[in-house]
Short mmCIF file of C-alpha atoms in Angstrom, two decimals:
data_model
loop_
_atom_site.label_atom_id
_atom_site.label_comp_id
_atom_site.label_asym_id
_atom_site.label_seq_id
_atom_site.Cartn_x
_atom_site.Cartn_y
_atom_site.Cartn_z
CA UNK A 1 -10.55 12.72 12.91
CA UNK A 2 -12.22 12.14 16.35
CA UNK A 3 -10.06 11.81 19.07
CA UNK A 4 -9.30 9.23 22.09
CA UNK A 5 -11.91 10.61 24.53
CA UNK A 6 -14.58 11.08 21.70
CA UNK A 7 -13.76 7.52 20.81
CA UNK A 8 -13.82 5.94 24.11
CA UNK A 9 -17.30 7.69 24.69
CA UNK A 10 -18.97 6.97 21.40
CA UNK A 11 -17.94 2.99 22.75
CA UNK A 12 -19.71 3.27 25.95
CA UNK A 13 -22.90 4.34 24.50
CA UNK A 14 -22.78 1.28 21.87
CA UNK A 15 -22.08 -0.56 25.05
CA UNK A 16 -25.04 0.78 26.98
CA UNK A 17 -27.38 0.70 23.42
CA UNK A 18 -27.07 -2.89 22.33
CA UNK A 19 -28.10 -5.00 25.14
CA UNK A 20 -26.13 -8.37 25.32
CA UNK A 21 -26.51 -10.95 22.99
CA UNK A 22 -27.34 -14.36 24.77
CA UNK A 23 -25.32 -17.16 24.47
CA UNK A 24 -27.11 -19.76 22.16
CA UNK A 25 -27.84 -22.99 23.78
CA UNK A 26 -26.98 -21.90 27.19
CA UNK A 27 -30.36 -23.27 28.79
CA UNK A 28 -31.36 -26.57 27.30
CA UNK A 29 -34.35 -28.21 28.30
CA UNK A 30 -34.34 -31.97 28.55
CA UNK A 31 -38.31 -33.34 28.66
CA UNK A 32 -38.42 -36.86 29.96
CA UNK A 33 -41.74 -39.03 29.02
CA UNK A 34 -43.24 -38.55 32.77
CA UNK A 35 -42.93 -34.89 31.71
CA UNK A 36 -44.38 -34.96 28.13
CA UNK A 37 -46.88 -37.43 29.90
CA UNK A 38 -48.12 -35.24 32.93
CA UNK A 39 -48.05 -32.07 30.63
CA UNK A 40 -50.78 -33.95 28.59
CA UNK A 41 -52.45 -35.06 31.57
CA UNK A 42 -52.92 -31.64 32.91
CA UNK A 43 -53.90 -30.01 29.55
CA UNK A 44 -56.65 -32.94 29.41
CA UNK A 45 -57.95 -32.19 33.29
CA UNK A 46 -58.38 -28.76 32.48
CA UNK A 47 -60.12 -29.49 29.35
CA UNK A 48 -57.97 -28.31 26.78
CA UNK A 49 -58.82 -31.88 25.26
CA UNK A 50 -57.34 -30.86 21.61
CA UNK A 51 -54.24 -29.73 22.92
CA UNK A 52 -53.79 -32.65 25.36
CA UNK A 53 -54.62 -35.12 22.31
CA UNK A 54 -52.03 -32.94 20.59
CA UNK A 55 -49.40 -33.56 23.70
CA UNK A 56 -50.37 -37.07 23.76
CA UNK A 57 -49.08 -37.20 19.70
CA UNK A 58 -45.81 -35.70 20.89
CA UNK A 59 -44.92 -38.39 23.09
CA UNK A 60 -46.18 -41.37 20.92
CA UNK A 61 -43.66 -39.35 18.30
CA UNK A 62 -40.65 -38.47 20.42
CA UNK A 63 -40.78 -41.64 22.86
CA UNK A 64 -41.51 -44.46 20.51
CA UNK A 65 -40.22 -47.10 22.43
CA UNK A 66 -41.31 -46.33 25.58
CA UNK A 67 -43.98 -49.34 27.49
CA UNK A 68 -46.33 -46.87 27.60
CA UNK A 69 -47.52 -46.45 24.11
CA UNK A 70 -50.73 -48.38 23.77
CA UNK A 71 -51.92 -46.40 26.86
CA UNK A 72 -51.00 -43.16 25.61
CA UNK A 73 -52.94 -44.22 22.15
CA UNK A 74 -56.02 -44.14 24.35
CA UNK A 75 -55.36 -41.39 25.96
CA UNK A 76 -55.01 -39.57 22.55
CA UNK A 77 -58.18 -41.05 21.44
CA UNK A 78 -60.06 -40.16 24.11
CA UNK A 79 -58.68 -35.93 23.96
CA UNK A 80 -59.68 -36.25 20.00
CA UNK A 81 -63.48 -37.57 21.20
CA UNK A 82 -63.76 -35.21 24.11
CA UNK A 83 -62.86 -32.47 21.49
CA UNK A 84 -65.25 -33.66 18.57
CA UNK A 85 -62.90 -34.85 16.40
CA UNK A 86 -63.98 -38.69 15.74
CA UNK A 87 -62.15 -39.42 12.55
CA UNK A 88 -58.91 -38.21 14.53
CA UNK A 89 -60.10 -40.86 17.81
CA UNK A 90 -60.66 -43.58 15.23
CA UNK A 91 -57.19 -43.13 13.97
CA UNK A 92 -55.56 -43.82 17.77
CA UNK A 93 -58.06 -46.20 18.41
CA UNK A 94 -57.66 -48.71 15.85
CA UNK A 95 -54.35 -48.80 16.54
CA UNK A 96 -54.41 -50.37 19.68
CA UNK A 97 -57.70 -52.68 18.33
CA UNK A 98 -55.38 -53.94 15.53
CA UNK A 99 -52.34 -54.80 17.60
CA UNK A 100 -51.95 -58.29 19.20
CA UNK A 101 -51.80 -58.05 22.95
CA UNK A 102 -55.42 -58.67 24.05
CA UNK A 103 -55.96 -57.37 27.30
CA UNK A 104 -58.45 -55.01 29.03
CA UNK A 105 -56.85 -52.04 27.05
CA UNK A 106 -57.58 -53.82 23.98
CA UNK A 107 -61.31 -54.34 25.03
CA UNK A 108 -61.30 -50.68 26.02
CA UNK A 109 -60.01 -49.33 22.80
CA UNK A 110 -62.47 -51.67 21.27
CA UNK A 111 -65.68 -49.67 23.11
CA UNK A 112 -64.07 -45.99 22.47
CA UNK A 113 -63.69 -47.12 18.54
CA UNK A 114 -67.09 -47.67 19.13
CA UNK A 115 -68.13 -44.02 20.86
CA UNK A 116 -65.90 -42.98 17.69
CA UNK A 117 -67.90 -43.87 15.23
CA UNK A 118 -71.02 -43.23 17.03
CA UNK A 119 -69.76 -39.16 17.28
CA UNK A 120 -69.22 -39.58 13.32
CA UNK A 121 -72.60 -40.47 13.50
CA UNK A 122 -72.17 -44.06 11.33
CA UNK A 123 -73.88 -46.54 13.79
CA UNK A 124 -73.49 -49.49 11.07
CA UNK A 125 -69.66 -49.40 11.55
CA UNK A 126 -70.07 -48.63 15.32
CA UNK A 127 -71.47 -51.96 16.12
CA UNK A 128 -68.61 -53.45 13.98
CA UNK A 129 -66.38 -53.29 17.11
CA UNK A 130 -68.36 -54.65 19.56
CA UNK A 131 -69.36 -57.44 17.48
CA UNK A 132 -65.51 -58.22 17.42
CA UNK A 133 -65.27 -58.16 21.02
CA UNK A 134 -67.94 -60.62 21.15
CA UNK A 135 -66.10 -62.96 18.77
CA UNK A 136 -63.09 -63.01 20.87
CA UNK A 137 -63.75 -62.70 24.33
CA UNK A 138 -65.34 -65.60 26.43
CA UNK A 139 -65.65 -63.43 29.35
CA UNK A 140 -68.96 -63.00 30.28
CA UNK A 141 -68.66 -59.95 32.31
CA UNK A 142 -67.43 -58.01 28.71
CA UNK A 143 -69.96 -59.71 26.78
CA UNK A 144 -72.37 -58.38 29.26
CA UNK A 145 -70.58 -55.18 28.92
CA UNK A 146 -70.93 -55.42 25.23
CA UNK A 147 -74.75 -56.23 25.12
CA UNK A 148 -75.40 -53.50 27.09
CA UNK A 149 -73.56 -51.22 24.95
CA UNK A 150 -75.47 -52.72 21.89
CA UNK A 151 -78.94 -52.20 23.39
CA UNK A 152 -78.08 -48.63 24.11
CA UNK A 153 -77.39 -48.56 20.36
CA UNK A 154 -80.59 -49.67 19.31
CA UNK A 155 -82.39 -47.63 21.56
CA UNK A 156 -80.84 -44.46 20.24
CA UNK A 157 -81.46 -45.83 16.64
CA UNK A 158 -85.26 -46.20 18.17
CA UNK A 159 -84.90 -50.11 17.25
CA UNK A 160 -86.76 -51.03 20.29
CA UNK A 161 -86.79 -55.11 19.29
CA UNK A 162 -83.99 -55.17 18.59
CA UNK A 163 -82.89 -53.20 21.94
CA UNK A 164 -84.93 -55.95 23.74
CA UNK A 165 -83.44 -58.92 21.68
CA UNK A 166 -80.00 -57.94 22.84
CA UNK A 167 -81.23 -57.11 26.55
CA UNK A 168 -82.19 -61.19 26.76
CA UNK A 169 -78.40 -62.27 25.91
CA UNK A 170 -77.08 -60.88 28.90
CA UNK A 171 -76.30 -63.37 31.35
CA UNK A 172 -78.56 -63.51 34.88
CA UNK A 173 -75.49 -61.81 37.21
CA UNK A 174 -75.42 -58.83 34.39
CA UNK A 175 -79.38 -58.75 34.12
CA UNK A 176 -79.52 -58.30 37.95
CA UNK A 177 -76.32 -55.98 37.95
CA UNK A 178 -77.65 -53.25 34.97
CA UNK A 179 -81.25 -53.83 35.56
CA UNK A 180 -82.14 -54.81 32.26
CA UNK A 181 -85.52 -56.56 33.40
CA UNK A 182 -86.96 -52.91 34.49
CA UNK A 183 -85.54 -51.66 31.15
CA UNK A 184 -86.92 -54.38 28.71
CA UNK A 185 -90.52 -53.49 30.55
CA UNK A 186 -89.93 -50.05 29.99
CA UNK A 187 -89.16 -50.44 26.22
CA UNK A 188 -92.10 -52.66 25.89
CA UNK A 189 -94.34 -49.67 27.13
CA UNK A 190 -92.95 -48.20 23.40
CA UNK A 191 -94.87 -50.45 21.64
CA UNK A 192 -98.28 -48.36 23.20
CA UNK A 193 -97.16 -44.95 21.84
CA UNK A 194 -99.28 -42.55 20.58
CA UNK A 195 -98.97 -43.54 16.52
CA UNK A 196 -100.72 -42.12 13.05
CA UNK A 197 -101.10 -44.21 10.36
CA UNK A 198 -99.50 -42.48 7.15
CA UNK A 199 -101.82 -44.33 4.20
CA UNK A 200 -104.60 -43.00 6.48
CA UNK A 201 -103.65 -39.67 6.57
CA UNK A 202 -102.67 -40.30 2.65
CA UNK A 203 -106.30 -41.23 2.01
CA UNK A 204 -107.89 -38.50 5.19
CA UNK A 205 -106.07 -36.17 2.02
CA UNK A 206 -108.43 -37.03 -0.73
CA UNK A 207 -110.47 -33.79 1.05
CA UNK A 208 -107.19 -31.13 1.11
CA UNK A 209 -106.15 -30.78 4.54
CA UNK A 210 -107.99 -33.39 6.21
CA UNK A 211 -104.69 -35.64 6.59
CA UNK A 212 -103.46 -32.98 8.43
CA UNK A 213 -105.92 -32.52 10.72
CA UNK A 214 -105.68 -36.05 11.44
CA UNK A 215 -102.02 -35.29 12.62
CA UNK A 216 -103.20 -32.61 14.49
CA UNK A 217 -101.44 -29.92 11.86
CA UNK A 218 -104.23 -27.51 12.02
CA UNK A 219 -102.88 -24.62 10.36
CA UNK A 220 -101.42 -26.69 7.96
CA UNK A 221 -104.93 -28.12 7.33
CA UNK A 222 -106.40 -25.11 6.93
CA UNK A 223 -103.52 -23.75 4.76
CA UNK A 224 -104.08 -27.29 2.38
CA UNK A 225 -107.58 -26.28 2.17
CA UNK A 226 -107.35 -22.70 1.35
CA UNK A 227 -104.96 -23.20 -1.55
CA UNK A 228 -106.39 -25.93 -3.11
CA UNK A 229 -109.67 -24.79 -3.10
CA UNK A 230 -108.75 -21.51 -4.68
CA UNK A 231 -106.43 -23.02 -7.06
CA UNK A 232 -109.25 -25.74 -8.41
CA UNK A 233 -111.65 -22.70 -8.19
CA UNK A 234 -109.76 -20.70 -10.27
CA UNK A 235 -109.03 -23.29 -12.43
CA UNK A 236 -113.09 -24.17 -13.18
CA UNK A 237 -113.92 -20.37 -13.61
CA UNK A 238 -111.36 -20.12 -16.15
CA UNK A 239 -112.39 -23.19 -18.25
CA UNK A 240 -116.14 -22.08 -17.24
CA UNK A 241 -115.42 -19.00 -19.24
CA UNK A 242 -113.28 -20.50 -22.26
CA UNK A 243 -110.39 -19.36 -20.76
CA UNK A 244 -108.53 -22.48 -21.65
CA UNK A 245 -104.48 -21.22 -21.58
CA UNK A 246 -105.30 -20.23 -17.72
CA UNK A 247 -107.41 -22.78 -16.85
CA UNK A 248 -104.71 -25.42 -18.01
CA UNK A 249 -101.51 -23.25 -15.87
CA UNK A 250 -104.06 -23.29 -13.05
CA UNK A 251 -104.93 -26.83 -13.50
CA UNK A 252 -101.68 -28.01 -12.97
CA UNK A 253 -100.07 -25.56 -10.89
CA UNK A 254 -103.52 -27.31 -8.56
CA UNK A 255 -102.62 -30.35 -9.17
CA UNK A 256 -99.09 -30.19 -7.33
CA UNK A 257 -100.34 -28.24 -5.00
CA UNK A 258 -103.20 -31.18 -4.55
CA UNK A 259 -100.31 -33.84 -4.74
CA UNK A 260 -98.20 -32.05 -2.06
CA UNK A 261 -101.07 -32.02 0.39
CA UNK A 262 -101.54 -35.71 0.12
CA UNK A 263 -97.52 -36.20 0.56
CA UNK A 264 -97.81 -33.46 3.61
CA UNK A 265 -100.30 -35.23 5.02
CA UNK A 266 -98.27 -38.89 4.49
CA UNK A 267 -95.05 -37.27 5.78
CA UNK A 268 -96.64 -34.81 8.73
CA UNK A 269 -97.89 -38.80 10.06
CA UNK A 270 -94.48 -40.09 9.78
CA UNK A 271 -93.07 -36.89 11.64
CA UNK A 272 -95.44 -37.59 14.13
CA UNK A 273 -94.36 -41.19 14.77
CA UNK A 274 -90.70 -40.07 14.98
CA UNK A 275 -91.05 -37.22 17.18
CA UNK A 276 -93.29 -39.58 19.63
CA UNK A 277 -90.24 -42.13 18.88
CA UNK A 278 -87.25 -40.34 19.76
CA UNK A 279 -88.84 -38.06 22.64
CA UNK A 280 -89.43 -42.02 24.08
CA UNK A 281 -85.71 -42.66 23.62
CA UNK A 282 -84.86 -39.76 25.10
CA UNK A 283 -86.78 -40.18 28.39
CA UNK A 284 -85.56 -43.76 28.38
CA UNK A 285 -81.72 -42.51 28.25
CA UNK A 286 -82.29 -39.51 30.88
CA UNK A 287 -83.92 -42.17 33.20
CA UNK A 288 -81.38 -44.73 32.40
CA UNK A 289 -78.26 -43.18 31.71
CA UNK A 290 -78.11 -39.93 33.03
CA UNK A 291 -79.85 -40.54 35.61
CA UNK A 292 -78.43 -43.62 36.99
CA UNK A 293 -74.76 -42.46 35.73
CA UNK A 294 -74.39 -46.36 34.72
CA UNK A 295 -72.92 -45.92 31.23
CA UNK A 296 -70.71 -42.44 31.22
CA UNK A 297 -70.20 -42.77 27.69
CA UNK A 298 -73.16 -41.91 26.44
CA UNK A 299 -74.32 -39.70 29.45
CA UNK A 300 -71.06 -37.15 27.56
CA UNK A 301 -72.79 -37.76 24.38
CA UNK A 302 -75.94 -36.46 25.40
CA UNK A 303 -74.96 -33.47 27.55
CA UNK A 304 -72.81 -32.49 24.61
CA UNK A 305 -75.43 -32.98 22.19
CA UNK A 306 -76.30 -29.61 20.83
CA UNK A 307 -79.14 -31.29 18.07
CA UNK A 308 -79.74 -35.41 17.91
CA UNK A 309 -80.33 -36.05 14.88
CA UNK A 310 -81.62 -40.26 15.20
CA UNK A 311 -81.79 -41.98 12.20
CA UNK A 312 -83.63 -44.95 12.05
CA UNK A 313 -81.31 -47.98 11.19
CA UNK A 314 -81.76 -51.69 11.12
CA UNK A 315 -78.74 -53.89 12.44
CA UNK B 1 -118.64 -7.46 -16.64
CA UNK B 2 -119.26 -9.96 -14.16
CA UNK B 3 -116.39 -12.62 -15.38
CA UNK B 4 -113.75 -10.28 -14.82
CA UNK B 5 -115.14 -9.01 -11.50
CA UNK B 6 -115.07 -12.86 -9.92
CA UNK B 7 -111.87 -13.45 -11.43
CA UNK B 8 -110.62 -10.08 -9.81
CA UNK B 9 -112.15 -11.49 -6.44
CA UNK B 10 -110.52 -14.58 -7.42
CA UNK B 11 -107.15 -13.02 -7.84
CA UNK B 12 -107.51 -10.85 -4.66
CA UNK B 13 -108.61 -14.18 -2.51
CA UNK B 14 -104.86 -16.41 -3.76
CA UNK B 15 -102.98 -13.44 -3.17
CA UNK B 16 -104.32 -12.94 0.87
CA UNK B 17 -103.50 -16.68 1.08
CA UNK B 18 -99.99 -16.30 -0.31
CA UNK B 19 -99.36 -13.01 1.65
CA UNK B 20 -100.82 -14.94 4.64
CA UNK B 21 -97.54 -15.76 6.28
CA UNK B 22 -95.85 -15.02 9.28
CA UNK B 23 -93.36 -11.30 9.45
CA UNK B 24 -89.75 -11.97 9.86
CA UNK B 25 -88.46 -13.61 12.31
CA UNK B 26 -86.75 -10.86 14.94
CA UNK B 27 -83.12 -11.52 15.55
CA UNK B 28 -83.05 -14.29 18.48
CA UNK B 29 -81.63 -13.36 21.58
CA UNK B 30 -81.54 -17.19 23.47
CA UNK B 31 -78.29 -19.64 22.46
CA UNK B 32 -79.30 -21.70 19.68
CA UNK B 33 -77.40 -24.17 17.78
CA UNK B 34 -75.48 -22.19 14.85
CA UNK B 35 -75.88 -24.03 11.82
CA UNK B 36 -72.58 -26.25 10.43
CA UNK B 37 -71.46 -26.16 7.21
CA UNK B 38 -73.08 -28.64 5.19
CA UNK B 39 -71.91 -29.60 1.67
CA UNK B 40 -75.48 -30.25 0.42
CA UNK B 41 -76.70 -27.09 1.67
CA UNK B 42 -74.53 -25.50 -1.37
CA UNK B 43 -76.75 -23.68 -4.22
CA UNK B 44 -79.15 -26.11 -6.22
CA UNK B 45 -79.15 -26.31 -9.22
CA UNK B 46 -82.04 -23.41 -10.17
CA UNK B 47 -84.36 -24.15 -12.60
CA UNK B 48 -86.18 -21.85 -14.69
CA UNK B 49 -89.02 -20.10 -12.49
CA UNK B 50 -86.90 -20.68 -9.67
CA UNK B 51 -83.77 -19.08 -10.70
CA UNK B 52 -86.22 -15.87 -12.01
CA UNK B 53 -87.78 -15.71 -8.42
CA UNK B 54 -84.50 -15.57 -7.25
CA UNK B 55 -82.86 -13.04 -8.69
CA UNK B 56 -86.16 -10.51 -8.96
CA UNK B 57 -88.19 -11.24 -6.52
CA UNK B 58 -86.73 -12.56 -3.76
CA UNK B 59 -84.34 -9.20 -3.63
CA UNK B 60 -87.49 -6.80 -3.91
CA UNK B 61 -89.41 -8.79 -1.48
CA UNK B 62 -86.75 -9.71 1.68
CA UNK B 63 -85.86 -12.50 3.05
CA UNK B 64 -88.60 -13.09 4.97
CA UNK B 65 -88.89 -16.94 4.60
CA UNK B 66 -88.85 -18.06 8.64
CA UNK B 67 -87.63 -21.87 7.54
CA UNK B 68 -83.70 -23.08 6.84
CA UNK B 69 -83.49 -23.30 3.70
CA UNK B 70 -85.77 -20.66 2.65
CA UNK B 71 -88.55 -21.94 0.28
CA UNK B 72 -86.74 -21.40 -3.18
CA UNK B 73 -83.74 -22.96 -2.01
CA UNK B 74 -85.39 -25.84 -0.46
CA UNK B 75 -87.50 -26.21 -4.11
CA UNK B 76 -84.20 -26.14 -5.81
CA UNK B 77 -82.26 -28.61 -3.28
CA UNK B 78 -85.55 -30.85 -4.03
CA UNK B 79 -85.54 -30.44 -8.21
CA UNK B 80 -81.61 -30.96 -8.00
CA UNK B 81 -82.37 -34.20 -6.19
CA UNK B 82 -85.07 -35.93 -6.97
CA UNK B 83 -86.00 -34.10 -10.75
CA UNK B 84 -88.76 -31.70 -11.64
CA UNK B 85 -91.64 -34.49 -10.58
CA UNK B 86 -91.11 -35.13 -7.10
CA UNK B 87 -88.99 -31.68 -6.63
CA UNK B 88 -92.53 -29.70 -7.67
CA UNK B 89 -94.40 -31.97 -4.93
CA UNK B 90 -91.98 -31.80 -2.42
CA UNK B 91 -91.44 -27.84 -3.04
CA UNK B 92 -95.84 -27.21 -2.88
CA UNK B 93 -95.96 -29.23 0.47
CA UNK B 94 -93.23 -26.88 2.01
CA UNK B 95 -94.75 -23.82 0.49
CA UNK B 96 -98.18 -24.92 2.56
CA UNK B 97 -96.19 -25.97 5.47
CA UNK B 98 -93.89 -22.39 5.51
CA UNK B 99 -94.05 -20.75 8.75
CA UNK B 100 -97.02 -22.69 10.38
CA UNK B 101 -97.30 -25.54 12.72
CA UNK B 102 -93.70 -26.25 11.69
CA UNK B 103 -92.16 -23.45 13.14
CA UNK B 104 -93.41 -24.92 16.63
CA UNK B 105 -92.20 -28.45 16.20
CA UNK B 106 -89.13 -28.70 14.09
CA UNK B 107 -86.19 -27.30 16.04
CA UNK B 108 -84.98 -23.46 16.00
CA UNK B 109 -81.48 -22.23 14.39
CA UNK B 110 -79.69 -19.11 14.52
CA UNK B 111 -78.80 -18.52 10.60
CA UNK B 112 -77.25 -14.82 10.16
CA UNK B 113 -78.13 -13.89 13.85
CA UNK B 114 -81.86 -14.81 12.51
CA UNK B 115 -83.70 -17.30 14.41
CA UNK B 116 -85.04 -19.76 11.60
CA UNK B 117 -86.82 -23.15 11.74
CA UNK B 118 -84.57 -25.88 10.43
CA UNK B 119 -86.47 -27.86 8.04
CA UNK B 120 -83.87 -29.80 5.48
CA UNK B 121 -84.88 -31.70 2.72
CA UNK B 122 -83.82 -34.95 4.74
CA UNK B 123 -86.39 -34.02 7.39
CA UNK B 124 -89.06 -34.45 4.93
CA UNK B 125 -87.97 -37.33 2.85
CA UNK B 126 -86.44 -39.63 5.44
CA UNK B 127 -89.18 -42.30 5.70
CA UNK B 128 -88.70 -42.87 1.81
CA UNK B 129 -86.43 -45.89 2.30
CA UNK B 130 -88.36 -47.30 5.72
#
């Protein structure tokens, strides 16, 4: 049996062991929707954009009726496109496209669809917005707006006609305002580009690595030649000597060799083109864009572009 | 006599050309784009000689291919896609264009801390539907 004093010291040192237990629910936090809102906004400004799209999704959630929501869609977009994620900036985005107030954050969410699509790299569906836009806005200062956008399109799709066709829509006060006259003159100057025609270097190929001479590919040429002229060597000493079995697995193991210098030659021409295309479309964007900071859009696109990868498209 | 001393020549000359190819690439030490995941960079389908070359050779010999997707892969990405016709042309032209003036234009890629020359299928093939 342990006695009072034993007792009464065995319960002070429980006491002093076991801290005390908090009362549950004694601090409660009450978030308003300037809060949630301003948390958001900070997270984006420091560029925690996936968090701040994140934030953003808390308040459309937990403040669903609040005037703000439309707003805060865009918002969310915009962290989700910032951070990559373009199917996620589609989602807010097409929300606010498919409501029915049509004001300027309507036309807004109509161009960030746009940038959407663009960063899922589907140009086809990007235009689909703008186009829209056109259809229901008489304004001329958003159509402008929108042609410009468009041109930009084609000129990153290397569709320099079509990037010139658009350019002449816009009206006089936008042509003077973006410049487009100085820009249609410089696409023009694409039209003079250093080019090599493919069925040339095709036929050049007849002799192995001449096509790729032609394309200036000289190791390649000389690679072509070196192969194939050991290969159909080989292959007319062995059926020179009756060797028939190895003449015939030389003959065509040549011939696909022969075959793939005439499409290396085709394709190293159409390589050519493209690489003289898109370093064109480039220098047109780094003059335009980036350097003039007129379209901020596509100056983030760039800078954040790791690899372009342009495929050619027709609208 | 003679015969088998030109075909021994003959032998000696195919096998410089095939051995003439650049050594392996040395780790890269510059920031270059890591390569994403891409569905249709999973294993081909292997055919025949390409599945052999694979699992014997390729082990013995290194992986000393300086292009993304090595050569074998990029033959069997090419057979799986377009059949044995087009796959053996398009597979020859990259085996002549391995580690030449490609490796100077087509853009560099860190694969495995190794800096490789990224040269898909879809690089080569793209003006097919112009």
């Amino acid at each position: 049996m342990l006695r009072l004093p034993a007792l009464c010291h065995l319960a002070v040192l429980l006491l002093w062991i076991c801290p005390p237990i908090p009362s549950v629910g004694a601090d409660v936090m009450v978030i308003d929707a300037d809060q949630q809102l301003a948390f958001a906004a900070r997270l984006a400004a420091q560029g925690k954009h996936h968090q701040a799209a994140a934030e953003y999704d808390r308040f459309l959630h937990f403040f669903p009726n609040d005037p703000r929501q439309r707003e805060v869609h865009l918002e969310a977009g915009r962290g989700m496109l910032h951070a990559g994620d373009g199917p996620g900036a589609e989602r807010y985005f097409s929300t606010v496209t498919q409501g029915a107030v049509r004001d300027d954050l309507w036309q807004s969410a109509h161009f960030l669809l746009t940038e959407s699509y663009l960063l899922q790299g589907n140009p086809h569906a990007a235009v689909k917005p703008l186009y829209a836009l056109l259809a229901t806005t008489a304004e001329a200062k958003v159509k402008d707006k929108v042609y410009q956008r468009l041109a930009w399109i084609h000129i990153d799709q290397l569709d320099w006609d079509g990037a010139r066709r658009i350019l002449e829509r816009i009206s006089p006060e936008g042509r003077r305002r973006f410049d487009t006259q100085a820009l249609a003159d410089r696409l023009a100057q694409a039209d003079r580009l250093p080019h090599k025609r493919p069925a040339l270097a095709g036929a050049l190929s007849v002799l192995p690595g001449a096509g790729q001479m032609y394309c200036g590919r000289y190791e390649d040429a000389l690679a072509a030649f070196m192969v194939n002229g050991a290969l159909a060597w080989a292959a007319y000493e062995a059926f020179d000597h009756d060797l028939n079995a190895l003449g015939g697995i030389l003959a065509i193991t040549g011939l696909g060799f022969y075959l793939g210098n005439i499409y290396s030659a085709v394709s190293s021409a159409h390589k050519f083109n493209r690489a003289q295309q898109e370093g064109f479309s480039k220098n047109v964007q780094r003059q335009w864009v980036i350097g003039r900071r007129s379209d901020p859009n596509t100056t983030r696109r760039l800078s954040a572009a790791a690899i372009t990868i342009a495929v050619r498209f027709q609208f | 006599m003679t015969r088998y001393k030109r075909f021994l020549a003959l032998l000696w000359l195919v096998m410089a050309i095939c051995i003439w190819l650049p050594d392996a690439p040395a780790a890269a030490q510059e920031h270059l784009p890591q390569l994403p995941h891409n569905p249709l960079d999973a294993d081909p389908k292997s055919v025949g000689p390409l599945k052999w070359f694979q699992k014997f050779i390729s082990p013995a010999d290194g992986d000393r291919c300086p292009m993304h997707p090595s050569c074998s892969r990029y033959a069997g990405q090419a057979v799986s896609r377009h059949g044995i016709f087009k796959g053996w042309i398009l597979a020859s032209d990259r085996l002549m264009r391995c580690g030449r003036d490609e490796t100077r234009r087509a853009a560099p890629i860190l694969v495995k801390g190794q800096r490789l020359t990224f040269d898909p299928l879809d690089a080569n093939t793209f003006w097919w539907n112009k």
